[in-house]
mmCIF file of C-alpha atoms in Angstrom:
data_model
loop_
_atom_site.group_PDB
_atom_site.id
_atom_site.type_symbol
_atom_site.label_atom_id
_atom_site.label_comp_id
_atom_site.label_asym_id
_atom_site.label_seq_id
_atom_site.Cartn_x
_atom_site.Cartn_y
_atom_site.Cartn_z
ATOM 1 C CA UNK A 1 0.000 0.000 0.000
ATOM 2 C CA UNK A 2 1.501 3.361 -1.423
ATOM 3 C CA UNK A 3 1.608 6.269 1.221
ATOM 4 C CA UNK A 4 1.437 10.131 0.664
ATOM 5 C CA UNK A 5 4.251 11.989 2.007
ATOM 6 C CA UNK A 6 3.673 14.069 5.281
ATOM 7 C CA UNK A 7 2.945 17.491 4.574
ATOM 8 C CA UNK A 8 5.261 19.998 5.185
ATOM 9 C CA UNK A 9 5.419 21.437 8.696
ATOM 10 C CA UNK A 10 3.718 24.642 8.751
ATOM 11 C CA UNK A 11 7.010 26.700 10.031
ATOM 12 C CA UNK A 12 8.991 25.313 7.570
ATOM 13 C CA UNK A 13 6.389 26.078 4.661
ATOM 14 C CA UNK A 14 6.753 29.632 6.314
ATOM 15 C CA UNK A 15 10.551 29.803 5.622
ATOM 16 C CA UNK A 16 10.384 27.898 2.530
ATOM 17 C CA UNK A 17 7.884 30.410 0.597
ATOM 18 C CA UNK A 18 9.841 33.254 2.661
ATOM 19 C CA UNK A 19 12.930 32.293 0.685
ATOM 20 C CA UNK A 20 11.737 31.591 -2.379
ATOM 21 C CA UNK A 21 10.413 34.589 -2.768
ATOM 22 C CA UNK A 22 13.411 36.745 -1.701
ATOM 23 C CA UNK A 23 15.602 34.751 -4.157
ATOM 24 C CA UNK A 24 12.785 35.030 -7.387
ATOM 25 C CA UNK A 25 12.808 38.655 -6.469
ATOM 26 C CA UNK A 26 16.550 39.376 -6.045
ATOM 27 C CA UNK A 27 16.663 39.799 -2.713
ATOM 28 C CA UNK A 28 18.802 37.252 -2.254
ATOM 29 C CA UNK A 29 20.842 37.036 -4.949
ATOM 30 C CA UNK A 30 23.182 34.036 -6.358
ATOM 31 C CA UNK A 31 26.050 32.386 -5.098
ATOM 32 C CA UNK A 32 24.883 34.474 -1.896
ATOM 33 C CA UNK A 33 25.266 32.480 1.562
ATOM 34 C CA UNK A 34 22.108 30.951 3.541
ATOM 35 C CA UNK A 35 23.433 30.806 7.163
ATOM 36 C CA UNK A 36 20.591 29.045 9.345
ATOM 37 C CA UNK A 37 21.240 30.476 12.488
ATOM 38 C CA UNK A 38 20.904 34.238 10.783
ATOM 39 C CA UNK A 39 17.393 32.863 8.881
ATOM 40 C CA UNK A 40 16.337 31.696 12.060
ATOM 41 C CA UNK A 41 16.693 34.731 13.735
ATOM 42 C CA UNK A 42 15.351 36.500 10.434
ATOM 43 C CA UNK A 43 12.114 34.241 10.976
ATOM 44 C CA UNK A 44 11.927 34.285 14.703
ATOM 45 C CA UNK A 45 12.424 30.010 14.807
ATOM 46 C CA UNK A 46 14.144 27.097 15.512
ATOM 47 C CA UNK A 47 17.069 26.066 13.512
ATOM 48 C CA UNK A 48 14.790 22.879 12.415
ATOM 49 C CA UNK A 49 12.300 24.134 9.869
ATOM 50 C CA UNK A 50 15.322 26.553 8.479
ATOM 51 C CA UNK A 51 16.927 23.469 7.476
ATOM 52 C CA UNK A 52 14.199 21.413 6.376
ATOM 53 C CA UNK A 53 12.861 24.701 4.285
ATOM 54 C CA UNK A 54 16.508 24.865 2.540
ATOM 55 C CA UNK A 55 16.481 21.038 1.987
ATOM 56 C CA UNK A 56 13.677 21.355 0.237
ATOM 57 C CA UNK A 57 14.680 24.240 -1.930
ATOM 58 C CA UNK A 58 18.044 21.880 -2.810
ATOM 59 C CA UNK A 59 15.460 19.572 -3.891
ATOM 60 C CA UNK A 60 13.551 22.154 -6.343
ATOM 61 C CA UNK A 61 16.824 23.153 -7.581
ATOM 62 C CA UNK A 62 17.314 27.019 -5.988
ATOM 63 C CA UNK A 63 19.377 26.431 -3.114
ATOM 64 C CA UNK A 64 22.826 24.412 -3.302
ATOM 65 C CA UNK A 65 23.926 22.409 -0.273
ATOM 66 C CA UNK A 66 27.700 22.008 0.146
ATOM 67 C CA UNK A 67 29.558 20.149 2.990
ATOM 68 C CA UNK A 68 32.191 22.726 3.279
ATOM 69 C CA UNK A 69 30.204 26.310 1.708
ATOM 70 C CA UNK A 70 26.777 25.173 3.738
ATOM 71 C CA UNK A 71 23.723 26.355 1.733
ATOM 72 C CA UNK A 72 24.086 28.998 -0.996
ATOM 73 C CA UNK A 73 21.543 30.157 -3.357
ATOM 74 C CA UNK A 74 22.214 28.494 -6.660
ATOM 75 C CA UNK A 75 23.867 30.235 -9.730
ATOM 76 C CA UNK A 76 23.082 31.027 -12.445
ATOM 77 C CA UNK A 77 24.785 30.794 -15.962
ATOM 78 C CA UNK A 78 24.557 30.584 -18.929
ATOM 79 C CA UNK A 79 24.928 26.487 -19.323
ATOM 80 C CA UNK A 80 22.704 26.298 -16.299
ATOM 81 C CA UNK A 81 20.182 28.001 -18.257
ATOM 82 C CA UNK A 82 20.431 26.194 -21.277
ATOM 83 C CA UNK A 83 20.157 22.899 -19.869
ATOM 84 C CA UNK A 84 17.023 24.148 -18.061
ATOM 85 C CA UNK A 85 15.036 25.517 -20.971
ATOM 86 C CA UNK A 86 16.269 22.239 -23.238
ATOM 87 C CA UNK A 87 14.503 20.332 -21.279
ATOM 88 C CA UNK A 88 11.510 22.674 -21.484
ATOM 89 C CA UNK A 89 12.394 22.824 -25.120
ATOM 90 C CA UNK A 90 12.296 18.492 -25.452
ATOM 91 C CA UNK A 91 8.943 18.271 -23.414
ATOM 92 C CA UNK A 92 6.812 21.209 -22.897
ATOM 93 C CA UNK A 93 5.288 21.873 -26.775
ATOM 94 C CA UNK A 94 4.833 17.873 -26.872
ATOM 95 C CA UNK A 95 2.504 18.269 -23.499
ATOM 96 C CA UNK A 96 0.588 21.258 -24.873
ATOM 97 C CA UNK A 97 0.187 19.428 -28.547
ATOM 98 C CA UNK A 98 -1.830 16.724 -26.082
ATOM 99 C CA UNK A 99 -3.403 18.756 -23.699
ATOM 100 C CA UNK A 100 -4.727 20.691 -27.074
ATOM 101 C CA UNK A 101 -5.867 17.079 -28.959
ATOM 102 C CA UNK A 102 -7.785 16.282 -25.781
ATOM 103 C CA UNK A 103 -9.797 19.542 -25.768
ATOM 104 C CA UNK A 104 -8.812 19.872 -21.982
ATOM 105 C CA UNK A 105 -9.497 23.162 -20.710
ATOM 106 C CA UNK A 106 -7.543 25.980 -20.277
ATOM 107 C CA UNK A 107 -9.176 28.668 -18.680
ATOM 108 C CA UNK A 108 -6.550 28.075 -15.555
ATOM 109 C CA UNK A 109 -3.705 29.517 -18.085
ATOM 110 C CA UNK A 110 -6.321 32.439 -18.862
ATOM 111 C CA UNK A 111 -6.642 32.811 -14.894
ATOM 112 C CA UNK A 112 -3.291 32.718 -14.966
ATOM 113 C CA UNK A 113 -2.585 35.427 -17.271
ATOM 114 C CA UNK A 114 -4.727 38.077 -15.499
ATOM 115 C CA UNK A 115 -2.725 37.676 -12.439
ATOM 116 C CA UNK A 116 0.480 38.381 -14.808
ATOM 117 C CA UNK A 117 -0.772 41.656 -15.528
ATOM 118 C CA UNK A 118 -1.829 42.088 -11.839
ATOM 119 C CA UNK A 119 1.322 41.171 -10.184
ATOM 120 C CA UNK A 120 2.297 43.456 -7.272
ATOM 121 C CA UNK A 121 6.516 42.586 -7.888
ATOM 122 C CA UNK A 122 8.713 40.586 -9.481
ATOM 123 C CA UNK A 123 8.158 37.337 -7.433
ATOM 124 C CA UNK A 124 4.226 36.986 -7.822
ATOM 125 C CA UNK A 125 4.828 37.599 -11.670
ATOM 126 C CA UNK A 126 7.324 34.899 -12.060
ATOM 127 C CA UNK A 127 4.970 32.638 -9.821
ATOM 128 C CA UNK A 128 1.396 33.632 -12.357
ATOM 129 C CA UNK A 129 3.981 32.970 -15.372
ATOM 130 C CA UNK A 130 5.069 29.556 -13.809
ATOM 131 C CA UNK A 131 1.140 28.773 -13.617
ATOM 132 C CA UNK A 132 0.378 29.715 -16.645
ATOM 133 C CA UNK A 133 2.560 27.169 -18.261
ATOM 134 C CA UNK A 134 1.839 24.777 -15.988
ATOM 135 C CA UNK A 135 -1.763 25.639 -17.254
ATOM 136 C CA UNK A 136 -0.613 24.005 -20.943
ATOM 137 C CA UNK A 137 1.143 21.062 -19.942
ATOM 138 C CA UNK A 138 -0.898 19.836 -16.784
ATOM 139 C CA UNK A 139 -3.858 18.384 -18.722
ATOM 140 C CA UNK A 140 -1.946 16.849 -21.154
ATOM 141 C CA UNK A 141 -2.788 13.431 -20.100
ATOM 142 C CA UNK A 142 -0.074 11.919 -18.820
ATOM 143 C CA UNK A 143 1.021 12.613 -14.912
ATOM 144 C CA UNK A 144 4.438 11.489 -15.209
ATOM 145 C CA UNK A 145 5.223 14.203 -18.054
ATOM 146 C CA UNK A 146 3.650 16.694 -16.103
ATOM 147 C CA UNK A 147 5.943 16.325 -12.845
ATOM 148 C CA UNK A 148 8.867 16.177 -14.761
ATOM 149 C CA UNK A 149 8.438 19.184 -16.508
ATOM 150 C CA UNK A 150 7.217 20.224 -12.552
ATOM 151 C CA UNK A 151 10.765 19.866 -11.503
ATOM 152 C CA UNK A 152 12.270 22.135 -13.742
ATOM 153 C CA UNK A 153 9.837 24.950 -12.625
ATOM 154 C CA UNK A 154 11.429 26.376 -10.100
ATOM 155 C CA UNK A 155 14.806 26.276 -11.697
ATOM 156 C CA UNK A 156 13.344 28.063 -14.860
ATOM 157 C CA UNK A 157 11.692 30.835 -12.425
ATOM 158 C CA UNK A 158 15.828 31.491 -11.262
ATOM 159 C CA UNK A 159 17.187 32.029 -14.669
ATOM 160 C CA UNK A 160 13.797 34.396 -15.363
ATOM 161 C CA UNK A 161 14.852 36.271 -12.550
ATOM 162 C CA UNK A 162 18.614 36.738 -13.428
ATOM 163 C CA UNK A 163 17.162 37.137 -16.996
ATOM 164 C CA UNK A 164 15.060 40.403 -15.762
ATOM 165 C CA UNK A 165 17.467 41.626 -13.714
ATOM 166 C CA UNK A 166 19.649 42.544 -17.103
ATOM 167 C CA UNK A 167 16.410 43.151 -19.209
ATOM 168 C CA UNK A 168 13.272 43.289 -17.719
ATOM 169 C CA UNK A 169 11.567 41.770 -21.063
ATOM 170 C CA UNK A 170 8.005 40.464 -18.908
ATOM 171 C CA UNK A 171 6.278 42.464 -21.140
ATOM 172 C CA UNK A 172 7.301 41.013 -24.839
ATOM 173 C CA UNK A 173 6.553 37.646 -22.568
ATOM 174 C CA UNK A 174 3.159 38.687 -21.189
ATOM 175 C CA UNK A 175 2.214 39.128 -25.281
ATOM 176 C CA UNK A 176 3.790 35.981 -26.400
ATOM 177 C CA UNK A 177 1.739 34.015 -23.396
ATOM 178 C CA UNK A 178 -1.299 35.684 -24.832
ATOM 179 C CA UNK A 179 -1.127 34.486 -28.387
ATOM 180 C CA UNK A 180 0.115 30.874 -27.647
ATOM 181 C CA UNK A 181 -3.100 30.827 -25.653
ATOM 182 C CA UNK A 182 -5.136 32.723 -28.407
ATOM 183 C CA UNK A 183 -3.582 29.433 -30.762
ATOM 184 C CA UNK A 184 -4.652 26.797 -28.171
ATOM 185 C CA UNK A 185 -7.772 28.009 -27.103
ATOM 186 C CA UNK A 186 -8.711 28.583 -31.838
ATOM 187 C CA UNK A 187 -7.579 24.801 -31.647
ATOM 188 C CA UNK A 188 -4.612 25.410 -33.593
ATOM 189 C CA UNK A 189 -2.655 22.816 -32.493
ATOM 190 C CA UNK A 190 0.162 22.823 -34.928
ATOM 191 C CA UNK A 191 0.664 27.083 -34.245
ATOM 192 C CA UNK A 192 0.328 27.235 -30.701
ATOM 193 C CA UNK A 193 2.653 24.241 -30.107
ATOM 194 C CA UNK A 194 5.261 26.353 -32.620
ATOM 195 C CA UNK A 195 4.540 29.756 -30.581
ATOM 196 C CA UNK A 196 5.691 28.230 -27.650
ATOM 197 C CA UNK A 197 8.688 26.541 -28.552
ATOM 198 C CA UNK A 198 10.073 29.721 -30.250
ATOM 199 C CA UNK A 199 8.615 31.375 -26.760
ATOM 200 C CA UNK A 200 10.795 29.141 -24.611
ATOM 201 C CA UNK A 201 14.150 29.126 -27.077
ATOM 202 C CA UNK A 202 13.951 33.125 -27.813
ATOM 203 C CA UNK A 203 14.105 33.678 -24.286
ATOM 204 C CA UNK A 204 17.403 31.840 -22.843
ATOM 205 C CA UNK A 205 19.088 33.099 -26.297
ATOM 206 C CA UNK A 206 18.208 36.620 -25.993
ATOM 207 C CA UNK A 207 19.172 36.088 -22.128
ATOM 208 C CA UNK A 208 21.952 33.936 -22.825
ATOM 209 C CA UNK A 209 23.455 34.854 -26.185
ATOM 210 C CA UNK A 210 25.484 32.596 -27.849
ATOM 211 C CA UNK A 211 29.049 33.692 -28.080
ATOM 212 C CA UNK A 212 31.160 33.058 -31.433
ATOM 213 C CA UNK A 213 33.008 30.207 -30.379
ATOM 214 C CA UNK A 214 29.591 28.078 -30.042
ATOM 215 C CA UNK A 215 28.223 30.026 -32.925
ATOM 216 C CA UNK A 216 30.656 28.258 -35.393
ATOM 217 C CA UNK A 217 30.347 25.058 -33.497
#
């Protein structure tokens, strides 16, 4: 008999969203040093739920945990990125091409959208953008694509964030979201699955240009 994991301790999902949204916003920037006793303090708790809460992160791919450098928030570069959006690149269109052949709905990536636009700071626009694509490739039939393109999610929200930090580009995004949806929601399967791949490629090479060496590779 299969058993569903304990949910997170309610501290710890305190510190854990805490975090996550100081490093998708910038606050903490990285390469930059999480010292538990200083987030504990930060938080007003124990050192327990700090350290589950960064654990966690590790897992998601935002925080890196080193026996000698303790936790640091993870960096960012240009092959990081690249392997990132490669996998978005491999699986994401295929999940939206079935989540359009099965007529599933999509009025969660519409929902999705408006909070875009209504985003208060960086952080809850990264998060509605996140949704929204999770939106396309949730109902695409099959579960086990779904998570794995749900464990790249957070890492892709990290290189958005370094990405905006150079050039804050939501906007050109917030219009490409809107006609990959306009596509999907017409039916046009073979469009909307092209307007997102050039979507998710466009972005890490305007973000992460190719230099000439790997140009004439």
């Amino acid at each position: 008999m299969a058993f569903a994991p304990s949910p997170i301790p309610s501290r710890t999902q305190y510190v854990l969203e805490a975090i996550k949204h100081d490093i998708l916003t910038g606050g903490l920037s990285p390469g930059q040093a999480l010292v538990e006793t200083e987030l504990a303090a930060r938080f007003g708790v124990s050192k327990t739920p700090v350290r589950e809460a960064l654990k966690t992160l590790a897992g998601t791919g935002l925080v890196v945990m080193s026996q000698y450098k303790g936790a640091t928030v993870r960096m960012v570069d240009a092959d990081m990125a690249r392997e990132v959006y490669d996998v978005r690149l491999l699986l994401e269109p295929e999940a939206l091409r079935r989540s359009i052949t099965r007529g599933a709905s999509l009025e969660a990536a519409r929902a999705a959208l408006v909070s875009a636009d209504a985003a208060a700071d960086q952080a809850e626009r990264s998060l509605a953008n996140r949704e929204f694509h999770r939106a396309l490739y949730v109902p695409c039939g099959n579960p086990l694509l779904a998570r794995m393109l749900d464990e790249v999610r957070d890492q892709a929200a990290l290189v958005s964030t370094v990405a905006w930090a150079a050039d804050p580009s939501w906007h050109r995004e917030a219009d490409e979201h809107r006609e990959i949806l306009r596509l999907a929601e017409a039916g046009d399967t073979d469009a909307a699955v092209a307007a997102l791949y050039d979507h998710i490629a466009s972005f890490v090479l305007r973000a992460f240009p190719l230099n000439d060496e790997e140009n004439q590779a």
